[in-house]
Short mmCIF file of C-alpha atoms and ligand atoms in Angstrom, two decimals:
data_model
loop_
_atom_site.label_atom_id
_atom_site.label_comp_id
_atom_site.label_asym_id
_atom_site.label_seq_id
_atom_site.Cartn_x
_atom_site.Cartn_y
_atom_site.Cartn_z
CA MET A 1 -8.66 -0.34 16.25
CA ASN A 2 -6.30 -2.61 14.32
CA PHE A 3 -3.73 -1.33 11.82
CA LEU A 4 -5.90 -1.59 8.70
CA GLU A 5 -8.90 0.02 10.41
CA LYS A 6 -6.74 2.92 11.56
CA MET A 7 -5.23 3.27 8.09
CA LYS A 8 -8.73 3.43 6.58
CA THR A 9 -9.90 5.95 9.20
CA TRP A 10 -6.92 8.20 8.40
CA GLN A 11 -7.37 7.82 4.63
CA ASP A 12 -11.03 8.83 5.00
CA LEU A 13 -10.09 11.80 7.18
CA ILE A 14 -7.45 12.97 4.70
CA ASN A 15 -9.85 12.58 1.78
CA LEU A 16 -12.50 14.60 3.58
CA ARG A 17 -10.05 17.39 4.47
CA LEU A 18 -8.64 17.41 0.92
CA ASP A 19 -12.16 17.79 -0.39
CA GLN A 20 -12.62 20.82 1.88
CA ALA A 21 -9.22 22.31 0.97
CA LEU A 22 -9.64 22.15 -2.82
CA HIS A 23 -11.78 24.70 -4.65
CA SER A 24 -15.10 23.35 -5.86
CA ALA A 25 -15.08 21.95 -9.39
CA ASP A 26 -17.53 24.54 -10.66
CA LEU A 27 -15.56 27.57 -9.42
CA GLN A 28 -14.14 29.58 -12.32
CA PRO A 29 -12.06 28.44 -14.17
CA ALA A 30 -14.09 25.28 -13.78
CA ARG A 31 -11.93 23.30 -16.21
CA LEU A 32 -8.85 23.85 -14.03
CA HIS A 33 -10.59 23.03 -10.75
CA THR A 34 -12.26 19.96 -12.29
CA ALA A 35 -8.87 18.74 -13.52
CA MET A 36 -7.30 19.23 -10.07
CA ARG A 37 -10.10 17.22 -8.48
CA HIS A 38 -9.86 14.55 -11.20
CA SER A 39 -6.23 13.84 -10.25
CA MET A 40 -6.57 14.34 -6.52
CA ASN A 41 -9.69 12.21 -6.12
CA ALA A 42 -8.47 9.30 -8.20
CA GLY A 43 -7.82 7.08 -5.19
CA GLY A 44 -4.18 7.55 -4.17
CA LYS A 45 -3.05 5.66 -1.09
CA ARG A 46 -2.34 8.93 0.79
CA LEU A 47 0.87 7.41 2.14
CA ARG A 48 2.69 10.70 2.65
CA PRO A 49 -0.08 12.28 4.77
CA ILE A 50 -0.41 9.02 6.71
CA LEU A 51 3.35 8.98 7.31
CA ALA A 52 3.11 12.54 8.64
CA LEU A 53 0.30 11.52 11.00
CA ALA A 54 2.24 8.43 12.10
CA ALA A 55 5.40 10.45 12.79
CA HIS A 56 3.35 13.02 14.72
CA GLU A 57 2.00 10.18 16.85
CA LEU A 58 5.53 9.47 18.16
CA PHE A 59 5.29 12.59 20.35
CA PRO A 60 1.87 14.10 19.69
CA GLY A 61 1.73 17.88 20.04
CA LYS A 62 -1.14 20.33 20.28
CA HIS A 63 -1.18 21.13 16.55
CA ASP A 64 -3.34 19.33 14.00
CA PRO A 65 -0.99 17.37 11.71
CA VAL A 66 -3.57 16.89 8.93
CA PRO A 67 -2.85 20.18 7.07
CA ALA A 68 0.83 19.16 6.81
CA GLY A 69 -0.39 15.92 5.21
CA LEU A 70 -2.64 17.81 2.78
CA ALA A 71 0.27 20.01 1.71
CA LEU A 72 2.42 16.93 1.06
CA GLU A 73 -0.35 15.32 -0.99
CA CYS A 74 -0.72 18.51 -3.08
CA ILE A 75 3.00 18.46 -3.99
CA HIS A 76 2.88 14.70 -4.61
CA THR A 77 -0.19 14.97 -6.85
CA TYR A 78 1.34 17.83 -8.86
CA SER A 79 4.46 15.70 -9.37
CA LEU A 80 2.38 12.76 -10.63
CA ILE A 81 0.41 14.99 -13.05
CA HIS A 82 3.59 16.48 -14.49
CA ASP A 83 5.42 13.14 -14.51
CA ASP A 84 2.66 11.66 -16.70
CA LEU A 85 2.96 14.39 -19.36
CA PRO A 86 4.18 13.41 -22.83
CA ALA A 87 7.34 15.49 -22.29
CA MET A 88 8.17 13.40 -19.22
CA ASP A 89 7.01 9.84 -18.59
CA ASN A 90 4.18 9.89 -21.13
CA SER A 91 1.73 7.77 -19.14
CA ASP A 92 -1.93 7.44 -20.08
CA LEU A 93 -3.08 5.94 -16.82
CA ARG A 94 -2.68 7.11 -13.23
CA ARG A 95 -4.41 5.97 -10.05
CA GLY A 96 -6.68 3.80 -12.20
CA ARG A 97 -7.95 6.75 -14.25
CA PRO A 98 -6.85 8.44 -17.45
CA SER A 99 -3.95 10.71 -16.50
CA CYS A 100 -4.78 14.41 -16.29
CA HIS A 101 -3.58 15.35 -19.79
CA LYS A 102 -5.56 12.42 -21.26
CA ALA A 103 -8.78 13.33 -19.45
CA PHE A 104 -8.33 17.04 -20.26
CA ASP A 105 -5.40 18.29 -22.35
CA GLU A 106 -1.72 19.02 -21.85
CA ALA A 107 -2.08 22.71 -21.04
CA THR A 108 -4.77 22.01 -18.45
CA ALA A 109 -2.64 19.27 -16.87
CA ILE A 110 0.37 21.59 -16.65
CA LEU A 111 -1.76 24.28 -15.02
CA ALA A 112 -3.46 21.82 -12.63
CA GLY A 113 0.00 20.68 -11.48
CA ASP A 114 1.15 24.30 -11.21
CA ALA A 115 -1.85 25.26 -9.08
CA PHE A 116 -1.21 22.47 -6.57
CA GLN A 117 2.20 23.91 -5.69
CA PRO A 118 1.14 27.28 -4.20
CA LEU A 119 -1.92 25.57 -2.69
CA ALA A 120 0.41 23.37 -0.60
CA PHE A 121 2.16 26.39 0.90
CA GLU A 122 -1.09 28.32 1.36
CA ILE A 123 -2.48 25.38 3.37
CA LEU A 124 0.62 25.33 5.61
CA ALA A 125 0.68 29.11 6.14
CA ASN A 126 -3.04 29.25 6.96
CA ALA A 127 -3.07 26.24 9.27
CA TYR A 128 -0.05 27.11 11.41
CA ILE A 129 -0.17 30.93 11.33
CA ALA A 130 -0.65 31.09 15.11
CA GLU A 131 2.86 29.66 15.54
CA PRO A 132 4.98 31.34 12.86
CA GLU A 133 8.19 29.49 13.74
CA LEU A 134 6.46 26.16 13.23
CA ALA A 135 4.82 27.35 10.00
CA ILE A 136 8.17 28.52 8.64
CA ASP A 137 9.92 25.26 9.58
CA LEU A 138 7.26 23.21 7.79
CA ILE A 139 7.32 25.49 4.74
CA GLN A 140 11.13 25.27 4.65
CA ILE A 141 11.12 21.47 4.79
CA LEU A 142 8.54 21.14 2.02
CA ALA A 143 9.99 23.88 -0.20
CA LYS A 144 13.49 22.43 -0.03
CA THR A 145 12.15 18.94 -0.69
CA ALA A 146 10.11 20.00 -3.72
CA GLY A 147 12.95 22.02 -5.24
CA SER A 148 15.80 21.56 -7.72
CA LEU A 149 18.08 19.75 -5.28
CA ARG A 150 15.53 17.08 -4.41
CA LEU A 151 12.20 16.22 -6.12
CA VAL A 152 12.71 18.24 -9.31
CA GLY A 153 16.43 17.43 -9.38
CA GLY A 154 15.72 13.71 -9.04
CA GLN A 155 13.18 13.90 -11.85
CA MET A 156 15.66 15.75 -14.08
CA GLN A 157 18.34 13.13 -13.51
CA ASP A 158 15.80 10.38 -14.12
CA LEU A 159 14.83 11.87 -17.48
CA VAL A 160 18.38 12.43 -18.70
CA SER A 161 19.37 8.91 -17.61
CA GLU A 162 16.74 7.15 -19.74
CA GLY A 163 18.38 4.82 -22.24
CA THR A 164 21.87 5.39 -20.77
CA VAL A 165 24.09 2.71 -19.28
CA PRO A 166 22.74 1.84 -15.81
CA ASP A 167 24.94 3.03 -13.00
CA GLU A 168 24.43 2.56 -9.27
CA ASP A 169 25.42 6.10 -8.25
CA LYS A 170 23.00 7.65 -10.72
CA LEU A 171 20.21 5.38 -9.56
CA SER A 172 20.87 6.13 -5.89
CA TYR A 173 20.77 9.87 -6.62
CA ILE A 174 17.47 9.52 -8.51
CA HIS A 175 15.81 7.42 -5.82
CA SER A 176 17.07 9.55 -2.93
CA ASN A 177 15.64 12.66 -4.50
CA LYS A 178 12.75 11.75 -6.77
CA THR A 179 11.14 9.35 -4.29
CA ALA A 180 12.76 9.26 -0.85
CA ALA A 181 12.80 13.05 -0.39
CA MET A 182 9.01 13.33 -0.14
CA ILE A 183 8.77 10.33 2.22
CA GLN A 184 11.50 11.86 4.36
CA ALA A 185 9.72 15.24 4.37
CA ALA A 186 6.47 13.57 5.44
CA ILE A 187 8.13 11.99 8.46
CA GLN A 188 10.10 15.12 9.33
CA MET A 189 7.06 17.38 9.10
CA GLY A 190 4.91 15.06 11.21
CA PHE A 191 7.68 14.80 13.80
CA ARG A 192 8.32 18.57 13.80
CA LEU A 193 4.65 19.18 14.61
CA GLY A 194 4.98 17.24 17.84
CA SER A 195 8.57 18.11 18.70
CA LYS A 196 10.04 21.06 20.57
CA GLY A 197 11.29 22.85 17.49
CA LYS A 198 13.94 22.30 14.87
CA VAL A 199 16.66 22.32 17.51
CA ASP A 200 15.29 18.97 18.64
CA ARG A 201 18.33 16.71 18.27
CA LYS A 202 16.07 13.89 17.10
CA MET A 203 15.16 15.73 13.88
CA LYS A 204 18.30 14.45 12.17
CA GLN A 205 17.63 10.91 13.32
CA ILE A 206 14.05 10.99 12.07
CA GLY A 207 15.38 12.21 8.73
CA LYS A 208 17.42 9.00 8.47
CA VAL A 209 14.29 6.94 9.13
CA GLY A 210 12.50 8.73 6.28
CA HIS A 211 15.41 8.39 3.87
CA SER A 212 15.74 4.63 4.40
CA LEU A 213 11.99 4.12 4.20
CA GLY A 214 11.90 6.12 0.97
CA LEU A 215 14.63 3.97 -0.58
CA ALA A 216 12.71 0.84 0.45
CA PHE A 217 9.53 2.28 -1.08
CA GLN A 218 11.26 2.84 -4.42
CA ALA A 219 12.79 -0.67 -4.48
CA VAL A 220 9.26 -2.04 -3.94
CA ASP A 221 7.97 0.26 -6.71
CA ASP A 222 10.62 -1.15 -9.09
CA LEU A 223 9.54 -4.69 -8.23
CA LEU A 224 5.83 -3.91 -8.64
CA ASP A 225 6.49 -2.52 -12.12
CA VAL A 226 7.51 -6.02 -13.25
CA SER A 227 5.36 -8.19 -10.97
CA SER A 228 1.94 -6.50 -10.81
CA THR A 229 -0.77 -6.01 -13.38
CA THR A 230 -1.93 -2.68 -14.78
CA THR A 231 -5.27 -3.13 -12.96
CA GLU A 232 -3.55 -3.70 -9.61
CA LEU A 233 -1.19 -0.75 -10.08
CA GLY A 234 -3.71 1.71 -11.53
CA LYS A 235 -0.91 2.71 -13.92
CA ASP A 236 0.79 0.88 -16.77
CA ALA A 237 2.73 -2.19 -15.62
CA LEU A 238 6.17 -2.71 -17.23
CA HIS A 239 6.21 1.01 -17.99
CA ASP A 240 9.66 1.60 -16.48
CA ILE A 241 11.21 -1.37 -18.23
CA GLU A 242 9.65 -0.52 -21.60
CA SER A 243 10.66 3.14 -21.46
CA GLY A 244 14.29 2.22 -20.82
CA LYS A 245 14.36 3.51 -17.24
CA ILE A 246 17.08 2.31 -14.96
CA THR A 247 15.59 0.62 -11.91
CA TRP A 248 16.98 -1.75 -9.28
CA VAL A 249 15.35 -4.57 -11.22
CA THR A 250 17.07 -3.66 -14.51
CA LEU A 251 20.36 -2.95 -12.75
CA LYS A 252 20.56 -5.83 -10.27
CA GLY A 253 17.59 -8.13 -10.84
CA GLU A 254 14.49 -8.92 -8.83
CA ASP A 255 16.18 -10.84 -6.00
CA GLU A 256 18.57 -8.00 -5.25
CA ALA A 257 15.72 -5.44 -5.45
CA ARG A 258 13.80 -7.54 -2.91
CA ARG A 259 16.87 -7.73 -0.67
CA LEU A 260 17.33 -3.95 -0.91
CA ALA A 261 13.67 -3.27 -0.04
CA ALA A 262 13.91 -5.46 3.08
CA GLY A 263 17.36 -4.08 4.01
CA HIS A 264 16.30 -0.42 3.79
CA THR A 265 13.12 -1.16 5.77
CA ASN A 266 15.23 -2.78 8.45
CA ASP A 267 17.57 0.25 8.47
CA ALA A 268 14.54 2.52 8.92
CA ARG A 269 13.41 0.42 11.89
CA GLN A 270 16.87 0.56 13.50
CA PHE A 271 17.07 4.36 13.02
CA LEU A 272 13.62 4.71 14.59
CA LYS A 273 14.46 2.80 17.78
CA PRO A 274 16.51 5.54 19.55
CA VAL A 275 13.85 8.17 18.69
CA GLY A 276 11.42 6.59 21.18
CA GLY A 277 7.79 7.61 21.57
CA ASP A 278 4.77 5.65 20.38
CA SER A 279 6.11 4.02 17.22
CA SER A 280 3.66 1.11 17.01
CA PHE A 281 1.65 2.42 14.04
CA LEU A 282 4.73 3.71 12.19
CA ASN A 283 6.39 0.30 12.51
CA GLU A 284 3.31 -1.45 11.14
CA LEU A 285 3.12 1.10 8.34
CA MET A 286 6.68 0.19 7.34
CA ASN A 287 5.60 -3.45 6.97
CA PHE A 288 2.55 -2.40 4.97
CA MET A 289 4.73 -0.34 2.61
CA LEU A 290 7.12 -3.27 2.12
CA GLU A 291 4.35 -5.76 1.42
CA ARG A 292 2.03 -3.56 -0.66
CA ASN A 293 0.82 -4.80 -4.05
CA HIS A 294 0.07 -1.41 -5.60
C1 LIG B 1 7.46 16.06 -12.12
C2 LIG B 1 8.99 17.20 -10.47
C3 LIG B 1 8.33 15.99 -10.95
C4 LIG B 1 8.57 14.86 -10.27
C5 LIG B 1 7.94 13.59 -10.57
C6 LIG B 1 6.36 11.42 -8.60
C7 LIG B 1 7.44 11.42 -9.61
C8 LIG B 1 8.42 12.53 -9.64
C9 LIG B 1 7.44 10.47 -10.53
C10 LIG B 1 6.40 9.39 -10.59
C11 LIG B 1 7.02 8.13 -11.03
C12 LIG B 1 7.47 7.28 -9.90
C13 LIG B 1 7.27 5.84 -10.06
C14 LIG B 1 8.03 7.80 -8.84
C15 LIG B 1 8.56 7.07 -7.71
C16 LIG B 1 7.59 6.40 -6.80
C17 LIG B 1 6.34 7.09 -6.62
C18 LIG B 1 6.40 8.51 -6.26
C19 LIG B 1 5.23 6.39 -6.79
C20 LIG B 1 3.89 6.94 -6.64
O1 LIG B 1 3.57 7.08 -5.28
P1 LIG B 1 2.40 6.27 -4.60
O2 LIG B 1 2.53 4.80 -4.88
O3 LIG B 1 1.17 6.82 -5.43
O4 LIG B 1 2.32 6.66 -3.17
P2 LIG B 1 -0.34 7.11 -4.99
O5 LIG B 1 -1.08 7.21 -6.30
O6 LIG B 1 -0.82 5.99 -4.12
O7 LIG B 1 -0.31 8.42 -4.29
#
């Protein structure tokens, strides 16, 4: 199976398992469950679950890594729903569909996002209950990542920085936490599933891989905002620029953003080398993430 075939196989598997993990749309309250499915099934790339599967493949263990991927996608999807709200990024379009509050209403979108958060932890607890230490490690990684020091903290800093004078430290903080944290968690969780526990000395090293890859991902995202069309992106192009967000493109220009994306991807590759294991798919995935057009 070549890289793209494997990617498609994993996307299909993740979509199937997400479908099984979410409540059916007609279960009461049907409006809430329909809204959750609207946002989840809108055709995301499933990069975080795929990263978890790819990191697990380095040293595959006996545990199924898919539930860890589902939990990551639940937190990611909640963050997209809330990010699109009028009080935050105010975006009408997401994953090629009307954003959740546009298709339903603001209260429903807030609740749909809320409901995805406990669902993520329920999935982890249920899937790995037979090995409580593993379950707790995975829950700790995801909880810390989704909290006020990382994902929510990055989003807060992003919001308060809108329209302010661009500053490299602020931008690095935002990107490390709003974007890179979830990519890092995906790789750490996948690796933890196959490793010998959190004492594994390679856990720290794999964290560096995820951090660099996350920074590269955001630099690419900044470039796509100015270079891709709304149809390609499935969300409004030029949205960051027009809403006064600081991005690498506004701060340093497109050439520097491109250089940063390539540089961080290269750092991720270098950090991955001493980890060992079967890194062929993960390395190809890094290329795919650098060269993506949406
Ligand atoms: C509301 C706590 C809270 C956080 C929101 C996700 C997020 C933080 C903001 C979305 C805006 C944005 C551009 C974030 C950085 C990059 C990013 C997360 C892009 C979306 O991820 P993709 O491209 O999306 O993997 P798909 O739809 O493919 O899953």
